[in-house]
Coordinates of C-alpha atoms in Angstrom, one line a residue:
Chain A
M1 CA 0.0 -0.1 0.0
P2 CA 1.4 3.6 -0.9
A3 CA 2.3 6.0 1.9
Y4 CA -0.6 8.1 0.9
K5 CA -3.6 7.7 -1.3
R6 CA -4.0 9.6 -4.6
L7 CA -7.6 10.9 -4.1
G8 CA -7.8 10.4 -7.9
L9 CA -5.5 13.0 -9.0
E10 CA -1.9 13.0 -10.6
L11 CA 0.3 15.7 -11.9
A12 CA 1.4 15.6 -15.3
G13 CA 4.5 18.2 -15.0
S14 CA 5.4 20.3 -12.1
L15 CA 6.2 23.1 -14.4
L16 CA 2.2 23.6 -15.0
L17 CA 0.2 25.7 -12.9
V18 CA -3.3 26.1 -12.7
A19 CA -4.4 29.1 -10.9
G20 CA -7.5 29.1 -9.3
S21 CA -8.6 25.5 -10.3
A22 CA -8.3 22.2 -8.7
W23 CA -5.4 20.8 -10.7
C24 CA -6.2 17.2 -11.1
A25 CA -4.6 15.9 -14.3
D26 CA -5.3 12.2 -15.1
A27 CA -3.1 9.1 -14.8
P28 CA -0.6 9.0 -17.5
T29 CA -1.2 5.5 -18.4
A30 CA -4.4 4.1 -19.6
S31 CA -6.0 0.9 -18.0
P32 CA -3.9 -2.1 -19.2
N33 CA -7.0 -4.2 -19.9
A34 CA -8.3 -1.3 -22.2
A35 CA -7.7 -1.1 -26.0
P36 CA -5.7 1.8 -27.1
K37 CA -8.1 4.8 -27.3
P38 CA -7.5 8.7 -28.2
A39 CA -6.1 11.2 -25.7
V40 CA -8.7 11.7 -23.2
T41 CA -7.0 13.1 -20.2
M42 CA -5.8 16.4 -19.5
A43 CA -2.1 15.9 -19.4
D44 CA -2.7 14.0 -22.7
I45 CA -4.6 17.0 -24.3
L46 CA -2.3 19.7 -23.1
A47 CA 0.9 17.4 -24.1
A48 CA -0.3 17.3 -27.7
A49 CA -1.9 20.8 -27.9
P50 CA -0.3 22.9 -30.7
A51 CA 1.4 26.3 -29.8
S52 CA -1.6 28.2 -31.3
A53 CA -3.6 26.8 -28.4
W54 CA -1.7 29.0 -25.9
R55 CA -1.4 32.8 -25.6
A56 CA 0.9 35.0 -23.6
L57 CA -0.6 36.9 -20.8
A58 CA -1.1 40.7 -22.1
D59 CA 1.7 42.4 -20.2
E60 CA -0.1 45.8 -20.7
H61 CA -3.0 44.6 -18.9
T62 CA -1.2 42.2 -16.4
L63 CA -0.3 43.4 -12.6
Y64 CA 2.5 42.1 -10.5
M65 CA 1.6 42.6 -6.8
E66 CA 4.5 41.9 -4.9
L67 CA 3.9 40.6 -1.3
P68 CA 6.5 39.5 1.3
A69 CA 5.9 35.9 0.3
G70 CA 5.9 36.5 -3.7
R71 CA 4.4 37.6 -6.6
V72 CA 0.5 37.6 -7.4
I73 CA 0.1 37.8 -11.1
I74 CA -3.3 39.4 -12.1
E75 CA -4.4 39.6 -15.8
L76 CA -7.0 42.3 -16.2
E77 CA -9.9 42.0 -18.9
P78 CA -10.5 45.3 -20.4
A79 CA -13.0 43.8 -22.8
L80 CA -15.4 43.3 -20.0
A81 CA -14.7 46.3 -17.7
P82 CA -13.0 49.0 -19.9
H83 CA -13.1 52.0 -17.6
T84 CA -12.5 50.3 -14.3
V85 CA -9.6 48.2 -15.8
A86 CA -8.1 51.8 -17.1
N87 CA -8.3 53.2 -13.7
I88 CA -6.5 50.7 -12.0
E89 CA -3.9 50.5 -14.6
A90 CA -3.7 54.3 -14.1
M91 CA -3.3 53.8 -10.3
A92 CA -0.5 51.3 -10.9
R93 CA 1.3 53.4 -13.2
A94 CA 1.1 56.1 -10.3
H95 CA 2.3 53.6 -7.6
Y96 CA -1.0 54.1 -5.7
Y97 CA -0.8 50.5 -4.2
D98 CA 2.7 50.5 -3.2
G99 CA 2.8 50.1 0.8
L100 CA -0.9 49.4 1.1
S101 CA -2.3 46.2 2.8
V102 CA -4.4 43.1 2.5
M103 CA -6.7 44.0 5.5
R104 CA -9.3 41.3 5.1
V105 CA -9.1 37.4 4.6
Q106 CA -12.4 35.7 5.1
D107 CA -12.4 32.1 4.9
N108 CA -14.3 30.5 2.0
Y109 CA -14.8 33.9 0.5
V110 CA -12.2 36.8 -0.1
A111 CA -9.0 38.5 0.3
Q112 CA -9.0 42.1 0.1
W113 CA -6.7 44.7 -0.2
G114 CA -6.5 48.6 -0.1
D115 CA -5.9 51.7 2.0
P116 CA -7.6 50.9 5.5
E117 CA -5.2 53.4 7.2
G118 CA -6.0 56.3 4.8
K119 CA -2.5 56.5 3.6
R120 CA -3.5 57.7 0.1
T121 CA -5.6 60.5 -1.4
L122 CA -7.1 59.2 -4.9
P123 CA -7.0 61.7 -7.6
A124 CA -10.3 63.6 -7.9
E125 CA -11.1 61.9 -11.4
L126 CA -10.9 58.5 -10.0
Q127 CA -13.2 59.1 -7.0
S128 CA -16.4 57.9 -8.6
L129 CA -16.8 55.5 -11.6
A130 CA -19.8 54.1 -13.0
P131 CA -19.9 50.4 -12.4
E132 CA -19.4 48.0 -15.0
F133 CA -21.3 45.0 -13.6
A134 CA -22.0 43.8 -17.3
V135 CA -21.2 45.2 -20.6
P136 CA -22.7 45.1 -24.0
Q137 CA -21.5 41.8 -25.3
G138 CA -20.9 43.3 -28.7
S139 CA -17.9 41.6 -30.3
T140 CA -16.7 40.0 -27.1
R141 CA -15.1 36.5 -28.1
F142 CA -17.6 34.4 -26.1
T143 CA -16.9 30.6 -26.2
P144 CA -19.9 29.1 -24.6
L145 CA -19.9 26.2 -21.9
A146 CA -22.5 23.7 -23.1
D147 CA -23.4 22.7 -19.5
H148 CA -26.2 24.3 -17.7
D149 CA -25.6 27.3 -15.3
G150 CA -27.7 28.3 -12.4
Y151 CA -26.9 31.8 -12.1
A152 CA -27.0 32.9 -15.9
P153 CA -28.7 32.1 -19.1
Q154 CA -25.3 31.1 -20.6
A155 CA -22.0 30.4 -19.1
G156 CA -18.6 30.3 -21.1
F157 CA -15.4 32.2 -21.4
V158 CA -14.0 35.3 -22.9
D159 CA -10.0 35.6 -23.6
S160 CA -9.5 32.7 -21.0
F161 CA -11.8 34.3 -18.3
P162 CA -14.7 32.5 -16.9
A163 CA -18.0 34.5 -17.8
A164 CA -21.6 34.6 -18.5
R165 CA -23.8 36.4 -20.7
D166 CA -27.7 37.2 -21.4
A167 CA -28.3 37.3 -25.1
K168 CA -31.6 38.5 -24.7
A169 CA -30.4 41.5 -22.8
G170 CA -27.2 41.6 -25.0
L171 CA -25.1 41.6 -21.7
A172 CA -21.9 39.8 -20.9
W173 CA -19.8 39.5 -17.5
L174 CA -17.0 38.2 -15.6
T175 CA -18.1 35.7 -13.0
H176 CA -16.9 35.3 -9.5
C177 CA -15.1 32.0 -9.8
Y178 CA -12.0 31.1 -7.5
A179 CA -9.3 33.6 -8.3
A180 CA -11.5 35.9 -9.8
V181 CA -10.5 39.9 -8.9
G182 CA -13.2 42.4 -8.3
V183 CA -13.7 45.9 -7.1
G184 CA -14.8 46.5 -3.4
R185 CA -17.3 49.0 -3.3
D186 CA -19.9 50.7 -0.6
T187 CA -23.7 50.6 -1.1
D188 CA -23.6 53.4 -3.6
P189 CA -22.7 51.2 -6.9
T190 CA -20.7 54.2 -8.1
T191 CA -18.2 53.7 -5.4
G192 CA -16.0 51.1 -6.8
N193 CA -13.1 53.0 -8.1
G194 CA -10.5 50.3 -8.1
S195 CA -8.4 51.7 -5.1
E196 CA -9.9 48.5 -3.2
L197 CA -9.8 45.1 -4.7
Y198 CA -10.4 41.6 -3.7
A199 CA -9.9 37.8 -4.9
V200 CA -12.0 35.2 -4.5
I201 CA -10.6 32.4 -2.2
G202 CA -13.5 30.1 -1.6
N203 CA -16.5 28.3 -3.4
A204 CA -17.5 30.6 -6.2
P205 CA -19.6 33.5 -4.7
R206 CA -21.7 33.6 -8.0
H207 CA -24.3 35.5 -6.1
L208 CA -22.0 38.6 -6.5
D209 CA -22.1 38.5 -10.1
R210 CA -23.4 41.5 -11.7
N211 CA -23.5 43.3 -8.3
V212 CA -19.7 44.1 -8.3
T213 CA -17.3 44.8 -11.3
V214 CA -14.9 42.0 -11.9
V215 CA -11.9 43.0 -13.4
G216 CA -9.7 40.0 -14.1
R217 CA -8.1 36.8 -12.6
V218 CA -5.2 35.8 -10.5
R219 CA -3.1 33.7 -13.3
S220 CA -0.4 33.0 -10.9
G221 CA 0.0 33.2 -6.9
I222 CA -3.4 32.8 -5.7
E223 CA -2.1 30.4 -3.1
L224 CA -0.2 33.4 -1.4
L225 CA -3.6 35.0 -0.6
S226 CA -5.5 31.8 0.4
S227 CA -3.2 30.7 2.8
L228 CA -3.0 34.2 4.7
P229 CA -4.2 33.8 8.1
R230 CA -7.8 34.7 8.2
G231 CA -8.9 37.8 10.2
T232 CA -10.6 37.4 13.3
G233 CA -12.8 40.8 13.2
D234 CA -16.3 41.0 11.7
L235 CA -16.2 39.8 8.0
G236 CA -12.6 38.5 8.1
F237 CA -11.1 42.0 8.5
Y238 CA -8.0 41.9 10.7
A239 CA -8.8 43.1 14.2
T240 CA -5.3 45.1 14.0
P241 CA -3.5 46.8 11.5
A242 CA -0.4 44.6 12.9
E243 CA -1.9 41.9 11.3
Y244 CA -2.0 43.4 8.0
T245 CA 0.1 41.9 5.0
T246 CA 2.0 44.8 3.3
I247 CA 1.9 45.2 -0.5
R248 CA 5.5 46.1 -1.4
S249 CA 4.3 47.3 -5.0
V250 CA 1.9 46.7 -7.6
R251 CA 3.5 47.3 -11.2
L252 CA 2.1 46.6 -14.9
A253 CA 4.3 43.9 -16.3
S254 CA 4.6 46.3 -19.4
E255 CA 6.7 49.0 -17.0
L256 CA 9.1 46.2 -16.0
P257 CA 12.4 45.5 -17.8
P258 CA 12.0 42.2 -19.5
A259 CA 14.3 40.4 -17.4
E260 CA 11.9 41.2 -14.4
R261 CA 8.6 39.8 -15.9
S262 CA 7.2 36.5 -15.5
R263 CA 6.7 35.1 -18.8
L264 CA 3.5 32.8 -18.8
E265 CA 0.8 31.7 -21.1
V266 CA -2.6 30.6 -20.7
L267 CA -4.5 28.2 -22.7
R268 CA -6.9 29.9 -25.0
T269 CA -10.3 29.2 -24.5
D270 CA -11.4 29.6 -28.0
S271 CA -9.2 26.7 -29.0
P272 CA -10.0 23.0 -29.9
T273 CA -7.5 22.2 -27.5
F274 CA -9.8 23.8 -24.6
A275 CA -12.9 22.3 -26.2
A276 CA -11.3 18.8 -25.8
L277 CA -10.1 19.6 -22.4
V278 CA -13.6 20.6 -21.2
D279 CA -15.1 17.4 -22.5
S280 CA -12.4 15.2 -20.5
R281 CA -13.0 17.0 -17.5
R282 CA -16.8 16.8 -17.9
N283 CA -16.3 12.7 -17.8
R284 CA -13.4 11.8 -16.3
H285 CA -11.9 8.5 -17.8
D286 CA -9.1 7.6 -15.8
D287 CA -8.9 4.6 -13.6
W288 CA -9.6 6.1 -10.5
F289 CA -13.1 7.4 -11.5
V290 CA -15.9 5.1 -11.2
H291 CA -18.9 7.6 -11.8
P292 CA -18.2 10.2 -14.4
A293 CA -20.0 13.4 -13.6
G294 CA -21.4 13.9 -16.9
H295 CA -21.5 17.9 -16.3
I296 CA -19.1 20.4 -15.2
D297 CA -19.7 23.7 -13.5
L298 CA -18.4 26.9 -14.9
C299 CA -15.7 27.4 -12.0
N300 CA -14.7 23.8 -12.0
V301 CA -13.1 24.0 -15.5
P302 CA -9.4 24.5 -15.5
L303 CA -7.7 27.4 -17.1
P304 CA -4.1 25.9 -17.5
V305 CA -1.4 28.6 -17.0
R306 CA 2.4 27.7 -17.8
P307 CA 5.7 29.4 -18.3
I308 CA 6.5 30.3 -22.0
N309 CA 8.9 28.2 -23.5
S310 CA 8.9 25.7 -20.5
P311 CA 10.4 22.2 -21.3
R312 CA 8.1 19.7 -22.1
Chain B
M1 CA -15.6 57.7 2.8
P2 CA -15.1 54.7 5.0
A3 CA -11.6 53.3 5.7
Y4 CA -12.8 50.1 3.7
K5 CA -15.7 49.0 1.5
R6 CA -18.1 46.4 2.6
L7 CA -18.6 44.3 -0.4
G8 CA -22.1 43.8 0.6
L9 CA -21.4 42.2 3.8
E10 CA -22.3 43.0 7.3
L11 CA -22.0 40.7 10.3
A12 CA -25.0 40.1 12.6
G13 CA -23.0 38.8 15.6
S14 CA -19.5 37.8 16.3
L15 CA -20.8 34.6 18.0
L16 CA -22.2 33.2 14.9
L17 CA -20.1 30.6 12.8
V18 CA -20.8 29.4 9.6
A19 CA -18.3 26.8 9.0
G20 CA -17.8 26.2 5.1
S21 CA -19.8 29.0 3.9
A22 CA -19.2 32.5 3.1
W23 CA -20.8 34.5 6.0
C24 CA -22.6 37.4 4.7
A25 CA -25.4 38.4 6.9
D26 CA -27.2 41.4 5.6
A27 CA -27.3 45.0 6.9
P28 CA -29.1 44.8 10.2
T29 CA -31.4 47.9 9.3
A30 CA -33.7 48.2 6.2
S31 CA -33.6 51.2 3.9
P32 CA -34.8 54.2 5.6
N33 CA -37.2 54.6 2.5
A34 CA -38.8 51.2 2.5
A35 CA -41.8 50.4 4.0
P36 CA -41.6 48.1 7.0
K37 CA -41.5 44.4 5.4
P38 CA -41.5 41.0 6.7
A39 CA -37.9 39.9 8.0
V40 CA -35.9 38.8 4.9
T41 CA -32.4 38.9 5.9
M42 CA -30.4 35.9 7.3
A43 CA -29.7 37.8 10.4
D44 CA -33.2 38.8 10.7
I45 CA -34.3 35.0 10.2
L46 CA -31.8 33.5 12.7
A47 CA -32.7 36.1 15.3
A48 CA -36.2 35.1 15.0
A49 CA -35.8 31.3 15.1
P50 CA -37.4 29.3 17.6
A51 CA -35.0 26.9 19.8
S52 CA -36.4 24.0 17.8
A53 CA -35.0 25.2 14.6
W54 CA -31.4 24.2 16.1
R55 CA -30.2 20.9 17.0
A56 CA -26.9 20.1 19.2
L57 CA -24.1 18.4 17.2
A58 CA -24.2 14.7 17.8
D59 CA -21.4 14.0 20.3
E60 CA -21.1 10.6 19.7
H61 CA -20.5 11.1 16.2
T62 CA -18.4 14.3 16.5
L63 CA -14.5 14.2 16.1
Y64 CA -12.2 16.9 17.7
M65 CA -9.0 16.9 15.7
E66 CA -6.5 19.0 17.8
L67 CA -4.0 20.8 15.9
P68 CA -1.1 23.2 17.1
A69 CA -3.5 26.2 15.9
G70 CA -6.5 24.9 17.5
R71 CA -9.7 22.4 17.5
V72 CA -11.3 21.3 14.1
I73 CA -14.8 20.0 14.8
I74 CA -15.8 17.3 12.6
E75 CA -19.5 16.0 12.7
L76 CA -19.8 12.6 10.9
E77 CA -23.2 11.6 9.4
P78 CA -23.7 7.7 10.0
A79 CA -27.1 7.8 8.0
L80 CA -25.1 8.1 4.7
A81 CA -21.7 6.1 5.2
P82 CA -22.5 3.9 8.2
H83 CA -19.7 1.5 8.0
T84 CA -16.9 4.0 7.2
V85 CA -18.2 6.4 9.9
A86 CA -18.0 3.2 12.1
N87 CA -14.6 2.5 11.3
I88 CA -13.3 6.1 12.0
E89 CA -14.9 6.1 15.3
A90 CA -13.4 3.0 16.0
M91 CA -10.0 4.4 15.3
A92 CA -10.4 7.5 17.1
R93 CA -11.4 5.4 20.2
A94 CA -8.1 3.6 19.6
H95 CA -6.1 7.0 19.3
Y96 CA -5.0 5.7 15.9
Y97 CA -4.6 9.5 14.4
D98 CA -2.8 10.9 17.6
G99 CA 0.6 12.1 16.3
L100 CA -0.2 11.7 12.6
S101 CA 0.2 14.6 10.0
V102 CA -1.5 16.8 7.7
M103 CA 0.7 16.0 4.8
R104 CA -1.0 17.5 1.9
V105 CA -2.7 21.0 1.2
Q106 CA -3.3 21.6 -2.5
D107 CA -4.8 25.0 -3.2
N108 CA -8.5 25.3 -4.2
Y109 CA -8.9 21.5 -3.4
V110 CA -8.0 19.8 -0.2
A111 CA -6.2 19.4 3.0
Q112 CA -5.5 15.9 3.8
W113 CA -4.1 14.0 6.7
G114 CA -3.0 10.5 7.6
D115 CA -0.2 8.5 8.0
P116 CA 2.5 9.4 5.6
E117 CA 5.6 8.2 7.6
G118 CA 4.0 4.6 8.3
K119 CA 3.9 5.1 12.0
R120 CA 0.8 3.1 12.3
T121 CA -0.3 -0.6 11.9
L122 CA -4.1 -0.8 11.0
P123 CA -6.2 -3.5 12.7
A124 CA -6.5 -6.2 9.9
E125 CA -10.2 -5.8 9.9
L126 CA -10.0 -2.1 9.0
Q127 CA -7.6 -2.7 6.1
S128 CA -10.3 -3.0 3.5
L129 CA -14.0 -1.7 3.5
A130 CA -16.7 -1.6 1.0
P131 CA -17.3 1.9 -0.4
E132 CA -20.2 4.1 0.5
F133 CA -20.1 6.2 -2.2
A134 CA -23.9 6.3 -2.2
V135 CA -26.5 4.6 0.2
P136 CA -30.0 3.4 -0.4
Q137 CA -32.0 6.7 0.4
G138 CA -34.4 4.5 2.5
S139 CA -35.4 6.5 5.4
T140 CA -33.1 9.5 5.1
R141 CA -34.9 12.8 6.1
F142 CA -33.8 14.3 2.6
T143 CA -34.9 18.0 2.4
P144 CA -34.8 19.1 -1.2
L145 CA -33.5 22.3 -2.4
A146 CA -35.7 23.7 -5.1
D147 CA -32.7 24.9 -7.3
H148 CA -31.3 23.1 -10.3
D149 CA -28.3 21.2 -9.5
G150 CA -25.9 20.3 -12.6
Y151 CA -24.4 17.2 -10.7
A152 CA -27.3 15.3 -9.3
P153 CA -31.0 14.9 -10.1
Q154 CA -31.9 16.5 -6.8
A155 CA -29.7 18.4 -4.4
G156 CA -30.6 19.1 -1.0
F157 CA -29.9 18.4 2.7
V158 CA -29.9 15.3 5.2
D159 CA -29.7 16.2 8.9
S160 CA -28.0 19.5 8.1
F161 CA -25.3 18.0 5.4
P162 CA -25.4 19.1 1.8
A163 CA -26.4 15.9 0.0
A164 CA -27.9 14.8 -3.3
R165 CA -30.2 11.9 -4.1
D166 CA -31.3 10.1 -7.5
A167 CA -35.0 8.8 -6.6
K168 CA -35.0 6.7 -9.8
A169 CA -31.9 4.8 -8.5
G170 CA -33.2 5.0 -5.0
L171 CA -29.7 6.3 -3.8
A172 CA -28.6 9.4 -1.8
W173 CA -25.1 10.6 -1.0
L174 CA -23.2 13.5 0.7
T175 CA -21.7 16.0 -1.6
H176 CA -18.2 17.8 -2.0
C177 CA -18.9 21.0 -0.7
Y178 CA -16.5 23.3 1.0
A179 CA -15.7 21.7 4.5
A180 CA -16.8 18.2 3.4
V181 CA -14.8 15.6 4.9
G182 CA -14.0 12.4 2.9
V183 CA -11.9 9.3 2.8
G184 CA -8.9 9.3 0.8
R185 CA -8.5 5.9 -1.4
D186 CA -6.3 4.5 -4.1
T187 CA -7.5 3.3 -7.5
D188 CA -9.3 0.3 -5.8
P189 CA -12.6 1.6 -4.5
T190 CA -12.4 -0.7 -1.3
T191 CA -8.9 1.0 -0.2
G192 CA -10.7 3.9 1.7
N193 CA -10.8 2.6 5.2
G194 CA -10.7 5.9 6.7
S195 CA -7.1 5.9 8.0
E196 CA -6.7 8.8 5.6
L197 CA -9.1 11.9 5.4
Y198 CA -9.6 15.2 3.4
A199 CA -11.5 18.2 3.9
V200 CA -12.7 20.2 1.1
I201 CA -10.8 23.9 1.2
G202 CA -11.6 25.3 -2.2
N203 CA -14.4 25.5 -5.2
A204 CA -16.9 22.4 -4.4
P205 CA -15.0 19.5 -6.3
R206 CA -18.5 17.9 -7.2
H207 CA -16.9 15.6 -9.7
L208 CA -15.6 13.8 -6.7
D209 CA -19.2 12.8 -5.9
R210 CA -20.0 9.3 -5.9
N211 CA -16.4 8.5 -6.4
V212 CA -15.2 8.9 -2.6
T213 CA -17.1 8.2 0.5
V214 CA -17.8 11.3 2.1
V215 CA -18.3 10.9 5.9
G216 CA -19.2 14.4 7.4
R217 CA -18.5 18.1 7.6
V218 CA -16.1 20.6 9.2
R219 CA -18.5 22.5 11.6
S220 CA -15.9 24.8 13.2
G221 CA -12.3 25.4 12.5
I222 CA -12.0 24.7 8.6
E223 CA -9.9 27.8 8.6
L224 CA -7.2 26.2 10.4
L225 CA -6.9 23.8 7.5
S226 CA -7.4 26.0 4.6
S227 CA -4.8 28.5 5.8
L228 CA -2.2 26.4 6.0
P229 CA 0.8 26.5 3.8
R230 CA 0.3 24.9 0.6
G231 CA 2.3 21.9 -0.3
T232 CA 4.9 22.5 -3.0
G233 CA 5.0 18.7 -4.0
D234 CA 3.1 17.0 -6.7
L235 CA -0.6 17.4 -5.7
G236 CA 0.1 20.0 -2.8
F237 CA 1.8 17.1 -0.8
Y238 CA 4.3 18.9 1.2
A239 CA 7.8 18.0 -0.2
T240 CA 9.3 17.1 3.4
P241 CA 8.0 15.9 6.6
A242 CA 9.3 18.9 8.4
E243 CA 6.5 20.9 6.6
Y244 CA 3.7 18.4 8.1
T245 CA 1.3 19.8 10.6
T246 CA 1.2 17.4 13.5
I247 CA -2.2 16.2 14.6
R248 CA -2.2 16.1 18.6
S249 CA -5.1 14.0 18.7
V250 CA -8.5 13.2 17.3
R251 CA -11.2 12.4 19.9
L252 CA -14.8 11.7 20.0
A253 CA -16.6 14.5 21.8
S254 CA -18.6 11.9 23.6
E255 CA -15.3 10.6 25.0
L256 CA -14.3 13.8 26.6
P257 CA -15.4 15.3 29.9
P258 CA -18.5 17.7 29.4
A259 CA -15.9 20.6 30.4
E260 CA -13.7 19.8 27.5
R261 CA -16.7 19.7 25.0
S262 CA -17.2 22.1 22.4
R263 CA -21.1 22.9 22.8
L264 CA -22.5 23.7 19.3
E265 CA -25.9 23.6 17.5
V266 CA -26.4 23.5 13.9
L267 CA -29.4 25.1 12.0
R268 CA -31.7 22.2 11.5
T269 CA -32.4 22.1 7.4
D270 CA -35.7 20.3 8.1
S271 CA -37.0 23.5 9.6
P272 CA -39.2 26.4 8.5
T273 CA -36.4 28.6 9.5
F274 CA -34.0 26.9 7.1
A275 CA -36.5 27.1 4.3
A276 CA -36.8 30.9 4.7
L277 CA -33.1 31.1 5.2
V278 CA -32.6 29.7 1.5
D279 CA -35.4 31.9 0.3
S280 CA -33.6 34.9 1.7
R281 CA -30.2 33.8 0.2
R282 CA -31.7 32.9 -3.2
N283 CA -32.7 36.6 -3.6
R284 CA -30.8 39.0 -1.4
H285 CA -32.9 42.2 -0.4
D286 CA -30.5 44.2 1.3
D287 CA -29.5 47.7 0.1
W288 CA -26.1 46.5 -1.1
F289 CA -27.5 44.2 -3.7
V290 CA -28.6 45.6 -7.1
H291 CA -29.2 42.2 -9.0
P292 CA -30.7 39.3 -6.8
A293 CA -29.5 36.0 -8.1
G294 CA -32.9 34.4 -8.3
H295 CA -31.0 31.0 -7.6
I296 CA -28.9 29.4 -5.2
D297 CA -26.2 26.7 -5.7
L298 CA -26.1 23.6 -3.1
C299 CA -22.8 24.4 -1.9
N300 CA -23.5 28.3 -1.4
V301 CA -26.2 27.6 1.0
P302 CA -25.1 28.8 4.5
L303 CA -25.6 26.4 7.4
P304 CA -25.2 28.1 10.3
V305 CA -23.3 26.9 13.6
R306 CA -23.3 28.7 16.8
P307 CA -22.4 28.0 20.4
I308 CA -25.4 26.5 22.6
N309 CA -27.0 28.9 25.0
S310 CA -24.9 31.7 23.4
P311 CA -26.1 35.4 24.3
R312 CA -28.5 37.1 21.8

């Protein structure tokens, strides 16, 4: 008997990251009793993926948040929150977030950062902003997920971000899956200017969809937020400033010299490879599984991320 | 402008715990412009709940897992995994788990504990056990959730545990929601004897339903597992034993003197109070929300836990 049980999971390669998704690649070998069959596991599918199935993160829309424990990499999605993303990028360029704090970590919910001690004054033009809870779906490159979604008429993906849309209303929006990054606000919907952000670190709080502007997704380093001590104050706010985690800096990747950038690529959700991956995850065929689910929820679909030019 | 934004959440009372659910009670006051209306927030509903809406945790089926950071309280559910629960309780009575380790914490997935260093020899009769992935629904007290579930014909609750059933097949099972506790196993389904357990610490991995025996739920202290450092080895296993978290002991609550027990009660899911709570969470009516969801997923339904005889 092995020293520990697998719980149905094996890792295809340690260089692969899957930010915000349970990474559960299948066993690399098929059952010895099974006839040879087409590649059906995630590991097989990714190994066979052409270079065109991947795209580099957009450096001009990617934030590096430097924490004492390391770098959190957030890719913003201007197509679905153009004004708020522009606001956040302007603040990053102005080094607004440097020295601010993670001041809230609520279990199974969010890690939130901003300016709890009132260190910064926002430029006047950033104080208020029309919310972007949903935007006209227009020309967004929406790849539908075939599976039923309880929270939206249609779930799917835009540019490798989990999203949803209402074709009748002509609207699309980013969804609150694990690792989603959104904009804290007060009761007034116009108060979400981007000075305070959160990342989802628990079971997808989809009821927040269309109530908060979601701006992007943590592509790497979500575990640096999700493993922080939980705040003991109301709502998971830390009881004292001494418990805050200091943000050393937040920079746009495009503003750093190339040598200081993290070169990552994400699987394109409009690729045939991704379609095959979703299908392989909807019904798992490796030996460990005895009851294929026949369904996959939007927020359980892996969005693989890996270093560019990583060895195979 | 307040020092931080609410993100739509306010806490009704710090004595309330909601293990494994985003705790997001509504604002305690209604809009000043609104006419008086029936209680619709979770805080209102819980404040008005009769004593009969709560039940004490079953001490004879509740484990206290003592970690250096504190007590994790796991309530087992014999109705849906009778033999496996009996196995685990026998091992707890034999102090089998004392001195073992949390050896795996995979982000957005599970924390897992057991005997990675082979310290223990299992009694021969516990080596193998028929899996209890689902059981005849028989007389289980199943309270259906009205909302569509992607992973099962019918989602709902049994004895304040999230569950699902297939009436046609006559089967019911516990589901993999946040804080669910299940039994690690190898490829052979009979290898899950209860010597190795895991708790869900991420987005509900419902595809594991009916592939693993789920035995219960962390009722308190899940944050002691979910905030542990993530393992850097394959699948989130710690790379070295030095990283393990030692389990001081695992005891059945009923075996401890009353003074050493944690006296908790959980909201009964077969109560009118719970039905009202689900309805209030399906469509949030506090001022912060602008777009009620009109739906709630099984694993987003709060299962409130609080100390018995807590002050109101």
